[in-house]
mmCIF file of C-alpha atoms and ligand atoms in Angstrom:
data_model
loop_
_atom_site.group_PDB
_atom_site.id
_atom_site.type_symbol
_atom_site.label_atom_id
_atom_site.label_comp_id
_atom_site.label_asym_id
_atom_site.label_seq_id
_atom_site.Cartn_x
_atom_site.Cartn_y
_atom_site.Cartn_z
ATOM 1 C CA VAL A 24 -14.237 3.479 -21.172
ATOM 2 C CA SER A 25 -15.272 4.912 -17.790
ATOM 3 C CA ALA A 26 -18.377 2.669 -17.627
ATOM 4 C CA PRO A 27 -16.411 -0.537 -18.417
ATOM 5 C CA LEU A 28 -13.685 0.568 -15.993
ATOM 6 C CA ALA A 29 -16.214 1.153 -13.193
ATOM 7 C CA GLU A 30 -17.933 -2.144 -14.006
ATOM 8 C CA ALA A 31 -14.634 -4.034 -13.909
ATOM 9 C CA VAL A 32 -13.802 -2.517 -10.525
ATOM 10 C CA ALA A 33 -17.244 -3.304 -9.090
ATOM 11 C CA ALA A 34 -16.932 -6.907 -10.297
ATOM 12 C CA LEU A 35 -13.477 -7.255 -8.721
ATOM 13 C CA ALA A 36 -14.680 -5.800 -5.402
ATOM 14 C CA GLY A 37 -17.275 -8.563 -5.205
ATOM 15 C CA VAL A 38 -19.144 -6.867 -2.339
ATOM 16 C CA ASP A 39 -21.463 -3.899 -2.128
ATOM 17 C CA VAL A 40 -19.317 -0.833 -2.878
ATOM 18 C CA GLY A 41 -19.774 2.534 -4.559
ATOM 19 C CA VAL A 42 -17.541 2.939 -7.608
ATOM 20 C CA ALA A 43 -16.949 5.828 -10.001
ATOM 21 C CA ALA A 44 -14.461 6.145 -12.869
ATOM 22 C CA LEU A 45 -13.726 9.292 -14.885
ATOM 23 C CA GLY A 46 -11.441 9.851 -17.858
ATOM 24 C CA PRO A 47 -9.702 12.455 -19.997
ATOM 25 C CA GLY A 48 -12.995 13.496 -21.624
ATOM 26 C CA ASP A 49 -14.730 14.172 -18.293
ATOM 27 C CA ALA A 50 -14.953 17.490 -16.459
ATOM 28 C CA ALA A 51 -13.978 17.577 -12.794
ATOM 29 C CA ASP A 52 -16.381 19.283 -10.370
ATOM 30 C CA PRO A 53 -15.050 22.245 -8.344
ATOM 31 C CA LEU A 54 -13.069 21.316 -5.231
ATOM 32 C CA HIS A 55 -14.237 22.174 -1.721
ATOM 33 C CA PRO A 56 -12.139 25.019 -0.218
ATOM 34 C CA ASP A 57 -10.108 22.778 2.130
ATOM 35 C CA GLU A 58 -9.395 20.388 -0.753
ATOM 36 C CA ALA A 59 -8.341 23.281 -3.016
ATOM 37 C CA ALA A 60 -5.967 24.496 -0.291
ATOM 38 C CA ALA A 61 -4.230 21.089 -0.349
ATOM 39 C CA VAL A 62 -3.232 21.543 -4.012
ATOM 40 C CA ALA A 63 -2.852 25.343 -4.017
ATOM 41 C CA ARG A 64 0.819 25.112 -4.996
ATOM 42 C CA ALA A 65 0.564 22.028 -7.236
ATOM 43 C CA VAL A 66 1.183 21.965 -10.997
ATOM 44 C CA PRO A 67 -1.951 21.935 -13.227
ATOM 45 C CA ALA A 68 -1.674 18.220 -14.098
ATOM 46 C CA ARG A 69 -1.661 17.325 -10.388
ATOM 47 C CA VAL A 70 -4.632 19.629 -9.692
ATOM 48 C CA ARG A 71 -6.504 17.930 -12.549
ATOM 49 C CA ASP A 72 -5.735 14.408 -11.202
ATOM 50 C CA PHE A 73 -6.645 15.419 -7.651
ATOM 51 C CA SER A 74 -9.895 17.111 -8.792
ATOM 52 C CA LEU A 75 -10.929 14.173 -10.980
ATOM 53 C CA GLY A 76 -10.247 11.826 -8.050
ATOM 54 C CA ARG A 77 -12.354 13.935 -5.657
ATOM 55 C CA THR A 78 -15.160 14.125 -8.259
ATOM 56 C CA ALA A 79 -15.054 10.329 -8.659
ATOM 57 C CA ALA A 80 -15.032 9.944 -4.863
ATOM 58 C CA ARG A 81 -18.150 12.077 -4.389
ATOM 59 C CA ARG A 82 -19.930 10.130 -7.145
ATOM 60 C CA ALA A 83 -18.918 6.846 -5.537
ATOM 61 C CA LEU A 84 -20.229 8.123 -2.174
ATOM 62 C CA ALA A 85 -23.488 9.171 -3.840
ATOM 63 C CA ALA A 86 -23.897 5.588 -5.068
ATOM 64 C CA LEU A 87 -23.778 4.547 -1.380
ATOM 65 C CA GLY A 88 -26.341 7.248 -0.520
ATOM 66 C CA VAL A 89 -23.795 9.567 1.153
ATOM 67 C CA ALA A 90 -24.451 13.308 0.583
ATOM 68 C CA PRO A 91 -21.722 15.377 -1.139
ATOM 69 C CA THR A 92 -19.069 16.420 1.345
ATOM 70 C CA SER A 93 -15.449 17.514 1.453
ATOM 71 C CA ILE A 94 -12.880 14.706 1.394
ATOM 72 C CA PRO A 95 -9.820 16.345 2.972
ATOM 73 C CA VAL A 96 -6.245 15.107 2.681
ATOM 74 C CA GLY A 97 -5.278 13.302 5.905
ATOM 75 C CA PRO A 98 -1.991 13.477 7.788
ATOM 76 C CA GLY A 99 -0.794 10.311 6.005
ATOM 77 C CA ARG A 100 -1.730 11.872 2.612
ATOM 78 C CA GLY A 101 -4.715 9.521 2.230
ATOM 79 C CA PRO A 102 -8.316 10.753 1.832
ATOM 80 C CA VAL A 103 -10.354 11.397 5.008
ATOM 81 C CA TRP A 104 -13.691 9.690 4.424
ATOM 82 C CA PRO A 105 -16.986 10.540 6.143
ATOM 83 C CA ASP A 106 -17.806 8.562 9.302
ATOM 84 C CA GLY A 107 -18.807 4.985 8.584
ATOM 85 C CA VAL A 108 -17.064 4.871 5.202
ATOM 86 C CA VAL A 109 -13.740 3.458 3.975
ATOM 87 C CA GLY A 110 -12.445 3.973 0.471
ATOM 88 C CA SER A 111 -9.632 4.632 -1.930
ATOM 89 C CA ILE A 112 -8.703 6.859 -4.877
ATOM 90 C CA THR A 113 -6.283 6.277 -7.753
ATOM 91 C CA HIS A 114 -5.328 8.019 -10.970
ATOM 92 C CA ALA A 115 -3.197 7.186 -14.020
ATOM 93 C CA GLY A 116 -3.002 8.280 -17.645
ATOM 94 C CA GLY A 117 -5.732 10.894 -17.210
ATOM 95 C CA TRP A 118 -8.159 8.430 -15.579
ATOM 96 C CA ALA A 119 -9.364 8.403 -11.979
ATOM 97 C CA VAL A 120 -11.188 5.720 -10.007
ATOM 98 C CA ALA A 121 -12.723 5.876 -6.525
ATOM 99 C CA VAL A 122 -14.148 2.966 -4.533
ATOM 100 C CA VAL A 123 -16.002 3.389 -1.224
ATOM 101 C CA GLY A 124 -17.761 0.995 1.093
ATOM 102 C CA SER A 125 -19.018 0.498 4.615
ATOM 103 C CA ALA A 126 -16.494 0.811 7.433
ATOM 104 C CA VAL A 127 -17.437 -2.703 8.550
ATOM 105 C CA HIS A 128 -14.518 -3.397 6.222
ATOM 106 C CA VAL A 129 -11.003 -2.705 7.468
ATOM 107 C CA GLY A 130 -10.276 -0.773 4.312
ATOM 108 C CA ILE A 131 -10.359 -0.602 0.538
ATOM 109 C CA GLY A 132 -7.443 -0.201 -1.840
ATOM 110 C CA VAL A 133 -7.675 0.610 -5.537
ATOM 111 C CA ASP A 134 -4.767 1.217 -7.897
ATOM 112 C CA LEU A 135 -4.706 2.132 -11.568
ATOM 113 C CA GLU A 136 -1.562 1.804 -13.705
ATOM 114 C CA LEU A 137 -0.746 1.905 -17.395
ATOM 115 C CA ASP A 138 -0.229 -1.693 -18.517
ATOM 116 C CA GLY A 139 3.488 -2.391 -18.796
ATOM 117 C CA ALA A 140 4.505 0.805 -16.985
ATOM 118 C CA VAL A 141 6.595 -1.073 -14.409
ATOM 119 C CA GLY A 142 10.099 -1.492 -15.789
ATOM 120 C CA ASP A 143 12.822 -3.901 -14.667
ATOM 121 C CA GLU A 144 14.630 -1.232 -12.616
ATOM 122 C CA GLU A 145 11.471 -0.540 -10.602
ATOM 123 C CA LEU A 146 10.761 -4.265 -10.297
ATOM 124 C CA ALA A 147 14.180 -4.858 -8.776
ATOM 125 C CA VAL A 148 13.253 -2.508 -5.920
ATOM 126 C CA LEU A 149 9.602 -3.563 -5.587
ATOM 127 C CA THR A 150 9.800 -7.328 -5.639
ATOM 128 C CA THR A 151 11.032 -10.195 -3.503
ATOM 129 C CA ALA A 152 13.201 -12.933 -5.017
ATOM 130 C CA ALA A 153 10.203 -15.302 -4.977
ATOM 131 C CA GLU A 154 8.049 -12.780 -6.876
ATOM 132 C CA ARG A 155 10.794 -12.299 -9.484
ATOM 133 C CA ARG A 156 11.163 -16.071 -9.911
ATOM 134 C CA ARG A 157 7.439 -16.446 -10.644
ATOM 135 C CA LEU A 158 7.551 -13.458 -12.993
ATOM 136 C CA ASP A 159 10.560 -14.750 -14.878
ATOM 137 C CA ALA A 160 8.785 -18.065 -15.456
ATOM 138 C CA LEU A 161 6.409 -16.223 -17.826
ATOM 139 C CA ALA A 162 7.747 -16.542 -21.369
ATOM 140 C CA ASP A 163 5.214 -14.267 -23.095
ATOM 141 C CA PRO A 164 6.376 -10.603 -22.821
ATOM 142 C CA ALA A 165 2.782 -9.281 -22.759
ATOM 143 C CA ALA A 166 1.835 -11.652 -19.926
ATOM 144 C CA ARG A 167 4.991 -10.708 -18.020
ATOM 145 C CA ALA A 168 4.399 -6.969 -18.476
ATOM 146 C CA THR A 169 0.836 -7.198 -17.161
ATOM 147 C CA VAL A 170 1.774 -9.414 -14.215
ATOM 148 C CA ALA A 171 4.593 -6.967 -13.327
ATOM 149 C CA THR A 172 2.041 -4.156 -13.390
ATOM 150 C CA VAL A 173 -0.320 -6.151 -11.148
ATOM 151 C CA LEU A 174 2.544 -6.858 -8.706
ATOM 152 C CA HIS A 175 3.031 -3.120 -8.332
ATOM 153 C CA GLY A 176 -0.695 -2.327 -8.182
ATOM 154 C CA ALA A 177 -1.419 -5.012 -5.593
ATOM 155 C CA LYS A 178 1.278 -3.628 -3.295
ATOM 156 C CA GLU A 179 -0.176 -0.122 -3.624
ATOM 157 C CA CYS A 180 -3.597 -1.565 -2.671
ATOM 158 C CA VAL A 181 -2.100 -3.212 0.425
ATOM 159 C CA HIS A 182 -0.501 0.104 1.427
ATOM 160 C CA LYS A 183 -3.805 1.954 0.908
ATOM 161 C CA VAL A 184 -5.512 -0.455 3.334
ATOM 162 C CA VAL A 185 -2.794 -1.000 5.939
ATOM 163 C CA HIS A 186 -1.510 2.563 6.314
ATOM 164 C CA PRO A 187 -4.859 4.273 7.090
ATOM 165 C CA ALA A 188 -5.958 1.392 9.359
ATOM 166 C CA TRP A 189 -2.811 1.053 11.484
ATOM 167 C CA GLY A 190 -0.407 3.847 10.528
ATOM 168 C CA VAL A 191 2.111 1.265 9.356
ATOM 169 C CA ALA A 192 4.067 2.080 6.169
ATOM 170 C CA LEU A 193 5.072 -1.267 4.695
ATOM 171 C CA GLU A 194 8.022 -1.547 2.324
ATOM 172 C CA PRO A 195 7.174 -3.126 -1.056
ATOM 173 C CA THR A 196 9.140 -6.247 -0.085
ATOM 174 C CA ASP A 197 7.125 -6.642 3.147
ATOM 175 C CA ALA A 198 4.421 -8.505 1.198
ATOM 176 C CA ASP A 199 4.733 -11.438 -1.213
ATOM 177 C CA VAL A 200 2.242 -10.955 -4.040
ATOM 178 C CA ASP A 201 1.160 -13.976 -6.048
ATOM 179 C CA VAL A 202 -0.666 -13.045 -9.251
ATOM 180 C CA ILE A 203 -3.258 -15.667 -10.200
ATOM 181 C CA GLY A 204 -3.979 -15.754 -13.942
ATOM 182 C CA HIS A 205 -2.253 -13.944 -16.788
ATOM 183 C CA ARG A 206 -2.781 -12.895 -20.382
ATOM 184 C CA PRO A 207 -4.534 -13.874 -22.580
ATOM 185 C CA ALA A 208 -6.903 -13.649 -19.580
ATOM 186 C CA ILE A 209 -7.701 -9.997 -18.845
ATOM 187 C CA THR A 210 -8.913 -10.483 -15.321
ATOM 188 C CA GLY A 211 -7.695 -12.519 -12.369
ATOM 189 C CA ARG A 212 -7.007 -12.504 -8.651
ATOM 190 C CA TRP A 213 -3.962 -11.936 -6.483
ATOM 191 C CA THR A 214 -2.937 -12.685 -2.931
ATOM 192 C CA ALA A 215 -0.563 -10.661 -0.776
ATOM 193 C CA THR A 216 1.030 -12.562 2.114
ATOM 194 C CA LEU A 217 2.453 -10.301 4.807
ATOM 195 C CA LEU A 218 6.109 -11.043 5.499
ATOM 196 C CA ARG A 219 6.009 -8.927 8.678
ATOM 197 C CA THR A 220 3.400 -7.942 11.233
ATOM 198 C CA ALA A 221 1.410 -4.837 10.284
ATOM 199 C CA GLY A 222 -0.809 -3.375 12.991
ATOM 200 C CA ALA A 223 -3.385 -6.023 13.933
ATOM 201 C CA LEU A 224 -2.352 -8.252 11.028
ATOM 202 C CA PRO A 225 0.163 -10.938 12.033
ATOM 203 C CA VAL A 226 2.962 -12.067 9.740
ATOM 204 C CA GLY A 227 1.529 -14.623 7.312
ATOM 205 C CA THR A 228 -1.845 -12.844 6.930
ATOM 206 C CA VAL A 229 -3.132 -13.293 3.383
ATOM 207 C CA LEU A 230 -5.042 -10.470 1.709
ATOM 208 C CA GLY A 231 -6.940 -11.361 -1.456
ATOM 209 C CA GLY A 232 -7.683 -8.935 -4.276
ATOM 210 C CA GLY A 233 -8.446 -8.831 -7.979
ATOM 211 C CA TRP A 234 -7.040 -7.332 -11.151
ATOM 212 C CA ALA A 235 -8.330 -6.492 -14.642
ATOM 213 C CA VAL A 236 -7.004 -5.044 -17.885
ATOM 214 C CA VAL A 237 -9.272 -2.407 -19.418
ATOM 215 C CA GLN A 238 -8.644 -0.907 -22.862
ATOM 216 C CA PRO A 239 -9.520 2.786 -23.128
ATOM 217 C CA ALA A 240 -11.082 3.952 -26.389
ATOM 218 C CA PRO A 241 -9.618 5.867 -28.100
ATOM 219 C CA ALA A 242 -6.385 4.549 -26.668
ATOM 220 C CA PRO A 243 -3.712 7.254 -26.554
ATOM 221 C CA THR A 244 -2.254 5.699 -23.417
ATOM 222 C CA GLY A 245 -2.611 1.975 -24.113
ATOM 223 C CA ALA A 246 -4.363 -0.400 -21.760
ATOM 224 C CA LEU A 247 -4.996 0.243 -18.074
ATOM 225 C CA VAL A 248 -4.490 -2.263 -15.276
ATOM 226 C CA VAL A 249 -6.718 -1.859 -12.237
ATOM 227 C CA CYS A 250 -6.174 -3.679 -8.922
ATOM 228 C CA VAL A 251 -8.722 -3.781 -6.096
ATOM 229 C CA LEU A 252 -8.588 -4.980 -2.486
ATOM 230 C CA VAL A 253 -11.578 -4.990 -0.147
ATOM 231 C CA ALA A 254 -10.047 -6.090 3.122
ATOM 232 C CA GLY A 255 -11.811 -7.959 5.808
ATOM 233 C CA ARG A 256 -14.540 -7.215 8.190
ATOM 234 C CA TRP A 257 -14.300 -6.250 11.856
ATOM 235 C CA THR A 258 -16.014 -8.940 13.910
ATOM 236 C CA GLY A 259 -16.295 -6.877 17.091
ATOM 237 C CA ALA A 260 -13.430 -7.917 19.345
ATOM 238 C CA PRO A 261 -10.681 -5.259 19.488
ATOM 239 C CA ASP A 262 -8.058 -7.243 17.597
ATOM 240 C CA SER A 263 -10.261 -9.582 15.613
ATOM 241 C CA VAL A 264 -9.699 -8.861 11.965
ATOM 242 C CA ASN A 265 -11.049 -11.490 9.684
ATOM 243 C CA ILE A 266 -9.367 -10.998 6.351
ATOM 244 C CA SER A 267 -11.320 -12.629 3.580
ATOM 245 C CA VAL A 268 -9.289 -14.363 0.930
ATOM 246 C CA ARG A 269 -10.799 -15.077 -2.435
ATOM 247 C CA ARG A 270 -8.737 -16.952 -5.003
HETATM 248 C C1 COA B 8 0.907 6.972 -1.810
HETATM 249 C C2 COA B 8 0.965 5.943 -2.918
HETATM 250 C C3 COA B 8 0.118 4.764 -2.518
HETATM 251 C C4 COA B 8 0.408 6.562 -4.208
HETATM 252 O O1 COA B 8 0.303 5.596 -5.205
HETATM 253 P P1 COA B 8 0.485 5.959 -6.752
HETATM 254 O O2 COA B 8 0.358 4.683 -7.534
HETATM 255 O O3 COA B 8 1.701 6.770 -6.910
HETATM 256 O O4 COA B 8 -0.706 6.924 -7.086
HETATM 257 P P2 COA B 8 -2.280 6.628 -7.131
HETATM 258 O O5 COA B 8 -2.837 7.632 -8.049
HETATM 259 O O6 COA B 8 -2.600 5.215 -7.352
HETATM 260 O O7 COA B 8 -2.727 6.966 -5.647
HETATM 261 C C5 COA B 8 -2.709 8.272 -5.182
HETATM 262 C C6 COA B 8 -3.798 8.387 -4.170
HETATM 263 O O8 COA B 8 -3.529 7.513 -3.093
HETATM 264 C C7 COA B 8 -4.171 8.032 -1.956
HETATM 265 N N1 COA B 8 -3.231 7.964 -0.849
HETATM 266 C C8 COA B 8 -2.095 8.655 -0.665
HETATM 267 N N2 COA B 8 -1.515 8.288 0.488
HETATM 268 C C9 COA B 8 -2.300 7.329 1.024
HETATM 269 C C10 COA B 8 -2.238 6.570 2.223
HETATM 270 N N3 COA B 8 -1.243 6.705 3.098
HETATM 271 N N4 COA B 8 -3.229 5.705 2.472
HETATM 272 C C11 COA B 8 -4.258 5.544 1.613
HETATM 273 N N5 COA B 8 -4.375 6.240 0.453
HETATM 274 C C12 COA B 8 -3.392 7.116 0.176
HETATM 275 C C13 COA B 8 -4.585 9.459 -2.255
HETATM 276 O O9 COA B 8 -5.993 9.481 -2.438
HETATM 277 C C14 COA B 8 -3.874 9.739 -3.549
HETATM 278 O O10 COA B 8 -4.572 10.574 -4.428
HETATM 279 P P3 COA B 8 -4.883 12.107 -4.062
HETATM 280 O O11 COA B 8 -3.624 12.638 -3.454
HETATM 281 O O12 COA B 8 -5.258 12.723 -5.350
HETATM 282 O O13 COA B 8 -6.001 12.031 -3.060
HETATM 283 C C15 COA B 8 2.421 5.489 -3.201
HETATM 284 O O14 COA B 8 3.193 6.577 -3.597
HETATM 285 C C16 COA B 8 3.069 4.837 -2.012
HETATM 286 O O15 COA B 8 3.577 5.475 -1.093
HETATM 287 N N6 COA B 8 3.094 3.512 -2.015
HETATM 288 C C17 COA B 8 3.524 2.756 -0.886
HETATM 289 C C18 COA B 8 4.715 1.925 -1.168
HETATM 290 C C19 COA B 8 4.376 0.474 -1.209
HETATM 291 O O16 COA B 8 4.150 -0.085 -2.234
HETATM 292 N N7 COA B 8 4.370 -0.169 -0.055
HETATM 293 C C20 COA B 8 4.279 -1.592 -0.065
HETATM 294 C C21 COA B 8 3.092 -2.157 0.588
HETATM 295 S S1 COA B 8 3.224 -3.929 0.565
#
């Protein structure tokens, strides 16, 4: 499934990015020493996820023409990308995806989840009343489960863009995510409207991303939901962030 997963992510990004996806059947390349130090005390499953993510990241960078390099863990726990690059890493169910692009973009967020993994208890903490109302309007349990997963994934994408760019840690209820499309469709878009100011982004800023359901084969873990956000483009002036919204 790694080729379909990478293709789905590239299609959702909609701009020129490097993408790599690896799965349970793939070997991870050795870590660079500073990367290995970051997971020296971690359990084997975490080392595997981290290593697969770093391997995917270096392959995604190679697709952009960037030579293999260490991708250290930054002070905010996010990856430290080479100069001129922004990107994001995610892992779930033994899969890892990395997306990288030019730093003309404010940032990139990618998030992978098992479809239906977001239960009602988690939703109660993650969602605003408006998000829950829209979710509860979906009668089909499969559609609801996927949309709930996208709600979670979209918020993770927003965090993965906003936190590295401005050092602001948003709460899940600081953004209102509207999921556009639902099953039987297996791909759609989403918007996240900021309910508070975050760095250079004023309250009311709308970030636009995409989502897709990808079925791994064989499928020990069920379907995967991937969310992607490629946010904006610096236009030059210090506080001029033009966030592109695609619906
Ligand atoms: C850190 C966080 C994003 C991880 O998400 P997750 O779904 O548990 O796990 P994922 O596998 O998708 O992502 C993990 C990867 O995110 C990346 N990451 C971690 N912190 C990050 C940060 N501050 N900025 C950008 N990327 C980050 C790392 O690459 C990490 O993998 P690695 O440690 O192997 O390098 C999540 O725990 C979190 O804090 N979320 C923020 C809460 C939220 O939703 N805020 C609302 C915004 S509206």
